mmCIF file of C-alpha atoms in Angstrom:
data_model
loop_
_atom_site.group_PDB
_atom_site.id
_atom_site.type_symbol
_atom_site.label_atom_id
_atom_site.label_comp_id
_atom_site.label_asym_id
_atom_site.label_seq_id
_atom_site.Cartn_x
_atom_site.Cartn_y
_atom_site.Cartn_z
ATOM 1 C CA PHE E 306 50.093 -34.503 -25.424
ATOM 2 C CA SER E 307 49.305 -37.782 -27.202
ATOM 3 C CA GLU E 308 47.465 -38.064 -30.472
ATOM 4 C CA ALA E 309 44.533 -39.704 -28.620
ATOM 5 C CA ALA E 310 44.283 -36.702 -26.298
ATOM 6 C CA ILE E 311 44.379 -34.338 -29.272
ATOM 7 C CA LYS E 312 41.572 -36.257 -31.014
ATOM 8 C CA GLU E 313 39.494 -36.224 -27.842
ATOM 9 C CA THR E 314 40.032 -32.476 -27.491
ATOM 10 C CA ASN E 315 39.036 -31.962 -31.134
ATOM 11 C CA GLY E 316 35.807 -33.897 -30.518
ATOM 12 C CA LEU E 317 35.016 -31.840 -27.448
ATOM 13 C CA GLN E 318 35.768 -28.679 -29.386
ATOM 14 C CA LYS E 319 33.295 -29.598 -32.122
ATOM 15 C CA LEU E 320 30.653 -30.480 -29.509
ATOM 16 C CA ILE E 321 31.098 -27.155 -27.726
ATOM 17 C CA GLU E 322 30.990 -25.263 -31.015
ATOM 18 C CA SER E 323 27.655 -26.890 -31.929
ATOM 19 C CA LYS E 324 26.131 -25.738 -28.620
ATOM 20 C CA LEU E 325 27.100 -22.085 -28.974
ATOM 21 C CA ASP E 326 24.372 -19.697 -30.168
ATOM 22 C CA ASN E 327 25.703 -16.340 -28.959
ATOM 23 C CA PRO E 328 27.636 -14.304 -31.601
ATOM 24 C CA ALA E 329 30.162 -13.145 -28.983
ATOM 25 C CA GLU E 330 30.750 -16.715 -27.856
ATOM 26 C CA LYS E 331 31.159 -17.913 -31.444
ATOM 27 C CA ALA E 332 33.701 -15.167 -32.155
ATOM 28 C CA LEU E 333 35.632 -16.016 -29.005
ATOM 29 C CA PHE E 334 35.526 -19.713 -29.839
ATOM 30 C CA THR E 335 36.933 -18.978 -33.310
ATOM 31 C CA LYS E 336 39.772 -17.104 -31.632
ATOM 32 C CA ILE E 337 40.347 -20.093 -29.338
ATOM 33 C CA SER E 338 40.435 -22.473 -32.317
ATOM 34 C CA ASP E 339 42.965 -20.333 -34.180
ATOM 35 C CA THR E 340 45.086 -19.882 -31.058
ATOM 36 C CA ARG E 341 44.996 -23.631 -30.422
ATOM 37 C CA LYS E 342 46.318 -24.298 -33.910
ATOM 38 C CA ALA E 343 49.205 -21.920 -33.270
ATOM 39 C CA TYR E 344 49.708 -23.508 -29.847
ATOM 40 C CA LEU E 345 49.898 -27.019 -31.336
ATOM 41 C CA ALA E 346 52.241 -25.838 -34.080
ATOM 42 C CA ALA E 347 54.573 -24.252 -31.499
ATOM 43 C CA ARG E 348 54.454 -27.395 -29.408
ATOM 44 C CA ASP E 349 55.374 -29.517 -32.447
ATOM 45 C CA ASP E 350 58.342 -27.221 -33.192
ATOM 46 C CA VAL E 351 59.589 -27.591 -29.611
ATOM 47 C CA ASN E 352 59.272 -31.382 -29.805
ATOM 48 C CA LYS E 353 61.030 -31.508 -33.182
ATOM 49 C CA ALA E 354 63.936 -29.425 -31.889
ATOM 50 C CA LYS E 355 64.236 -31.668 -28.831
ATOM 51 C CA LYS E 356 64.229 -34.819 -30.960
ATOM 52 C CA ALA E 357 66.873 -33.294 -33.238
ATOM 53 C CA GLY E 358 69.058 -32.590 -30.202
ATOM 54 C CA ASP E 359 68.775 -28.835 -30.717
ATOM 55 C CA ALA E 360 68.358 -27.758 -27.115
ATOM 56 C CA GLU E 361 68.965 -24.106 -27.928
ATOM 57 C CA GLY E 362 66.392 -24.137 -30.734
ATOM 58 C CA ALA E 363 63.893 -25.941 -28.487
ATOM 59 C CA ALA E 364 64.375 -23.370 -25.740
ATOM 60 C CA LYS E 365 64.000 -20.513 -28.232
ATOM 61 C CA ALA E 366 60.812 -22.007 -29.722
ATOM 62 C CA PHE E 367 59.443 -22.560 -26.245
ATOM 63 C CA SER E 368 60.102 -19.025 -25.003
ATOM 64 C CA GLU E 369 59.258 -17.144 -28.205
ATOM 65 C CA ARG E 370 56.302 -19.155 -29.534
ATOM 66 C CA PHE E 371 55.003 -21.887 -27.293
ATOM 67 C CA GLU E 372 54.857 -19.982 -23.993
ATOM 68 C CA PRO E 373 53.213 -16.786 -25.366
ATOM 69 C CA THR E 374 50.801 -18.798 -27.496
ATOM 70 C CA SER E 375 49.831 -21.079 -24.597
ATOM 71 C CA ARG E 376 49.231 -18.014 -22.406
ATOM 72 C CA VAL E 377 46.895 -16.456 -24.999
ATOM 73 C CA TYR E 378 45.197 -19.810 -25.498
ATOM 74 C CA ILE E 379 44.563 -20.284 -21.781
ATOM 75 C CA GLU E 380 43.303 -16.708 -21.399
ATOM 76 C CA ALA E 381 40.868 -17.156 -24.297
ATOM 77 C CA VAL E 382 39.561 -20.409 -22.820
ATOM 78 C CA GLN E 383 39.142 -18.687 -19.458
ATOM 79 C CA GLN E 384 37.209 -15.863 -21.130
ATOM 80 C CA LEU E 385 34.837 -18.400 -22.658
ATOM 81 C CA VAL E 386 34.420 -20.108 -19.295
ATOM 82 C CA ASP E 387 33.689 -16.759 -17.625
ATOM 83 C CA MET E 388 31.188 -15.895 -20.356
ATOM 84 C CA GLN E 389 29.424 -19.226 -19.894
ATOM 85 C CA ARG E 390 29.395 -18.801 -16.115
ATOM 86 C CA LYS E 391 27.870 -15.329 -16.484
ATOM 87 C CA GLN E 392 25.130 -16.746 -18.708
ATOM 88 C CA PHE E 393 24.425 -19.474 -16.168
ATOM 89 C CA ASP E 394 24.269 -16.884 -13.377
ATOM 90 C CA ASP E 395 21.934 -14.676 -15.427
ATOM 91 C CA SER E 396 19.701 -17.666 -16.167
ATOM 92 C CA ALA E 397 19.652 -18.597 -12.487
ATOM 93 C CA ARG E 398 18.639 -15.049 -11.542
ATOM 94 C CA GLN E 399 15.883 -15.082 -14.167
ATOM 95 C CA VAL E 400 14.589 -18.398 -12.868
ATOM 96 C CA LEU E 401 14.635 -17.063 -9.306
ATOM 97 C CA ALA E 402 12.813 -13.892 -10.367
ATOM 98 C CA MET E 403 10.189 -15.937 -12.237
ATOM 99 C CA ARG E 404 9.807 -18.169 -9.195
ATOM 100 C CA GLN E 405 9.263 -15.178 -6.916
ATOM 101 C CA GLN E 406 6.836 -13.633 -9.406
ATOM 102 C CA THR E 407 4.921 -16.900 -9.644
ATOM 103 C CA ALA E 408 4.759 -17.180 -5.856
ATOM 104 C CA THR E 409 3.491 -13.599 -5.601
ATOM 105 C CA THR E 410 0.889 -14.252 -8.297
ATOM 106 C CA LEU E 411 -0.301 -17.374 -6.477
ATOM 107 C CA VAL E 412 -0.615 -15.495 -3.178
ATOM 108 C CA VAL E 413 -2.523 -12.612 -4.796
ATOM 109 C CA THR E 414 -4.777 -15.049 -6.643
ATOM 110 C CA ALA E 415 -5.483 -16.951 -3.429
ATOM 111 C CA LEU E 416 -6.330 -13.733 -1.563
ATOM 112 C CA LEU E 417 -8.609 -12.575 -4.386
ATOM 113 C CA SER E 418 -10.305 -15.981 -4.431
ATOM 114 C CA ILE E 419 -10.905 -15.805 -0.674
ATOM 115 C CA ALA E 420 -12.251 -12.261 -0.941
ATOM 116 C CA LEU E 421 -14.508 -13.150 -3.869
ATOM 117 C CA GLY E 422 -15.721 -16.299 -2.109
ATOM 118 C CA SER E 423 -16.514 -14.304 1.034
ATOM 119 C CA LEU E 424 -18.428 -11.712 -1.007
ATOM 120 C CA LEU E 425 -20.431 -14.374 -2.825
ATOM 121 C CA ALA E 426 -21.194 -16.154 0.451
ATOM 122 C CA TRP E 427 -22.353 -12.875 2.016
ATOM 123 C CA GLN E 428 -24.571 -12.085 -0.965
ATOM 124 C CA LEU E 429 -26.013 -15.604 -0.953
ATOM 125 C CA THR E 430 -26.729 -15.419 2.769
ATOM 126 C CA ARG E 431 -28.323 -12.021 2.363
ATOM 127 C CA SER E 432 -30.468 -13.207 -0.551
ATOM 128 C CA ILE E 433 -31.818 -16.001 1.684
ATOM 129 C CA THR E 434 -32.093 -14.358 5.120
ATOM 130 C CA GLY E 435 -33.578 -11.082 3.808
ATOM 131 C CA PRO E 436 -36.680 -12.617 2.184
ATOM 132 C CA LEU E 437 -37.088 -15.051 5.104
ATOM 133 C CA ALA E 438 -37.089 -12.106 7.518
ATOM 134 C CA ARG E 439 -39.772 -10.385 5.407
ATOM 135 C CA ALA E 440 -41.834 -13.574 5.364
ATOM 136 C CA GLU E 441 -41.536 -13.833 9.146
ATOM 137 C CA GLN E 442 -42.632 -10.207 9.590
ATOM 138 C CA ALA E 443 -45.605 -10.716 7.252
ATOM 139 C CA ALA E 444 -46.693 -13.879 9.087
ATOM 140 C CA LEU E 445 -46.427 -12.132 12.476
ATOM 141 C CA ALA E 446 -48.442 -9.178 11.158
ATOM 142 C CA ILE E 447 -51.223 -11.513 9.980
ATOM 143 C CA ALA E 448 -51.185 -13.312 13.321
ATOM 144 C CA GLN E 449 -51.710 -9.934 14.995
ATOM 145 C CA LEU E 450 -54.661 -9.257 12.620
ATOM 146 C CA ASP E 451 -52.649 -6.614 10.765
ATOM 147 C CA LEU E 452 -53.758 -7.201 7.174
ATOM 148 C CA SER E 453 -52.208 -4.061 5.734
ATOM 149 C CA ALA E 454 -49.527 -4.488 3.096
ATOM 150 C CA GLY E 455 -46.882 -3.122 5.453
ATOM 151 C CA ARG E 456 -43.602 -1.474 4.486
ATOM 152 C CA GLY E 457 -44.595 -1.036 0.875
ATOM 153 C CA GLN E 458 -45.070 -4.761 0.289
ATOM 154 C CA GLY E 459 -48.491 -5.784 -0.951
ATOM 155 C CA GLN E 460 -50.033 -8.021 -3.529
ATOM 156 C CA GLY E 461 -48.335 -6.028 -6.260
ATOM 157 C CA HIS E 462 -44.847 -6.401 -4.769
ATOM 158 C CA ALA E 463 -42.611 -8.480 -7.021
ATOM 159 C CA HIS E 464 -40.949 -11.456 -5.395
ATOM 160 C CA GLY E 465 -38.479 -13.942 -6.774
ATOM 161 C CA HIS E 466 -39.333 -17.261 -8.362
ATOM 162 C CA ASP E 467 -37.457 -19.384 -5.847
ATOM 163 C CA GLU E 468 -38.919 -21.110 -2.800
ATOM 164 C CA VAL E 469 -38.714 -18.024 -0.574
ATOM 165 C CA GLY E 470 -40.212 -15.816 -3.286
ATOM 166 C CA ARG E 471 -43.140 -18.210 -3.724
ATOM 167 C CA LEU E 472 -43.622 -18.234 0.057
ATOM 168 C CA LEU E 473 -43.820 -14.431 0.141
ATOM 169 C CA THR E 474 -46.272 -14.472 -2.770
ATOM 170 C CA ALA E 475 -48.450 -17.017 -0.939
ATOM 171 C CA ILE E 476 -48.422 -14.873 2.210
ATOM 172 C CA ASP E 477 -49.459 -11.818 0.190
ATOM 173 C CA THR E 478 -52.253 -13.837 -1.434
ATOM 174 C CA MET E 479 -53.424 -15.103 1.962
ATOM 175 C CA ARG E 480 -53.359 -11.573 3.379
ATOM 176 C CA SER E 481 -55.393 -10.267 0.456
ATOM 177 C CA ALA E 482 -57.905 -13.125 0.843
ATOM 178 C CA LEU E 483 -58.242 -12.462 4.571
ATOM 179 C CA GLN E 484 -58.640 -8.749 3.876
ATOM 180 C CA THR E 485 -61.418 -9.504 1.355
ATOM 181 C CA SER E 486 -63.156 -11.871 3.799
ATOM 182 C CA LEU E 487 -62.873 -9.297 6.562
ATOM 183 C CA ASN E 488 -64.360 -6.635 4.330
ATOM 184 C CA GLU E 489 -67.220 -8.982 3.425
ATOM 185 C CA VAL E 490 -67.847 -9.725 7.111
ATOM 186 C CA ARG E 491 -67.807 -6.040 7.881
ATOM 187 C CA GLY E 492 -70.315 -5.467 5.085
ATOM 188 C CA VAL E 493 -72.609 -8.187 6.460
ATOM 189 C CA VAL E 494 -72.346 -6.752 9.964
ATOM 190 C CA GLU E 495 -73.094 -3.277 8.688
ATOM 191 C CA ASN E 496 -76.147 -4.604 6.766
ATOM 192 C CA ILE E 497 -77.377 -6.443 9.853
ATOM 193 C CA SER E 498 -76.862 -3.331 11.946
ATOM 194 C CA THR E 499 -78.770 -1.242 9.408
ATOM 195 C CA ALA E 500 -81.626 -3.771 9.242
ATOM 196 C CA SER E 501 -81.776 -3.993 13.022
ATOM 197 C CA ALA E 502 -81.999 -0.235 13.274
ATOM 198 C CA GLN E 503 -84.739 -0.129 10.661
ATOM 199 C CA ILE E 504 -86.729 -2.857 12.489
ATOM 200 C CA ALA E 505 -86.333 -1.033 15.764
ATOM 201 C CA THR E 506 -87.559 2.173 14.155
ATOM 202 C CA GLY E 507 -90.561 0.363 12.636
ATOM 203 C CA ASN E 508 -91.489 -1.137 15.988
ATOM 204 C CA GLN E 509 -91.416 2.269 17.595
ATOM 205 C CA ASP E 510 -93.701 3.624 14.855
ATOM 206 C CA LEU E 511 -96.168 0.785 15.404
ATOM 207 C CA SER E 512 -96.207 1.522 19.099
#
């Protein structure tokens, strides 16, 4: 490895170390850093022995120090990679679970909104059609000369303050006025009948 490659690796190592926030990852990274130092030292010993022409010493340093150290170094790096991959997989599963939960929440909210809207529409329709039906029945009863309050609804029945409620109140007022006029007419007729009977009786007495 060249010095440039070593410097680049050192920079990457510092960058990775600054991104770690898990205690287990930090401990493993410390192990990797220490193992790398031993790995580089063993590599330097092998190179020095080769440059000195000590083939036997180079082979011994390679087999006893460099090869075992490089194996431990690679295994430690692989452990860190596996740990990072597991974290990524866990994060992906959490994101998927949150996505499914959000989708379920949206569906439930939409269904509740539809149900609530349907209930409000039904109540609104009922609040309009019910009083209109009562107004229609009251108008038909008056047209048929039925001036009774009918079904417990008379002048004292409380209606709403909206347009339909005012219509029902007006119909009750009209019915009461017609009932009063009818009673007055009946009283006049009864008085005329009584007077006519008295006149007829007086005429018979004069005869």
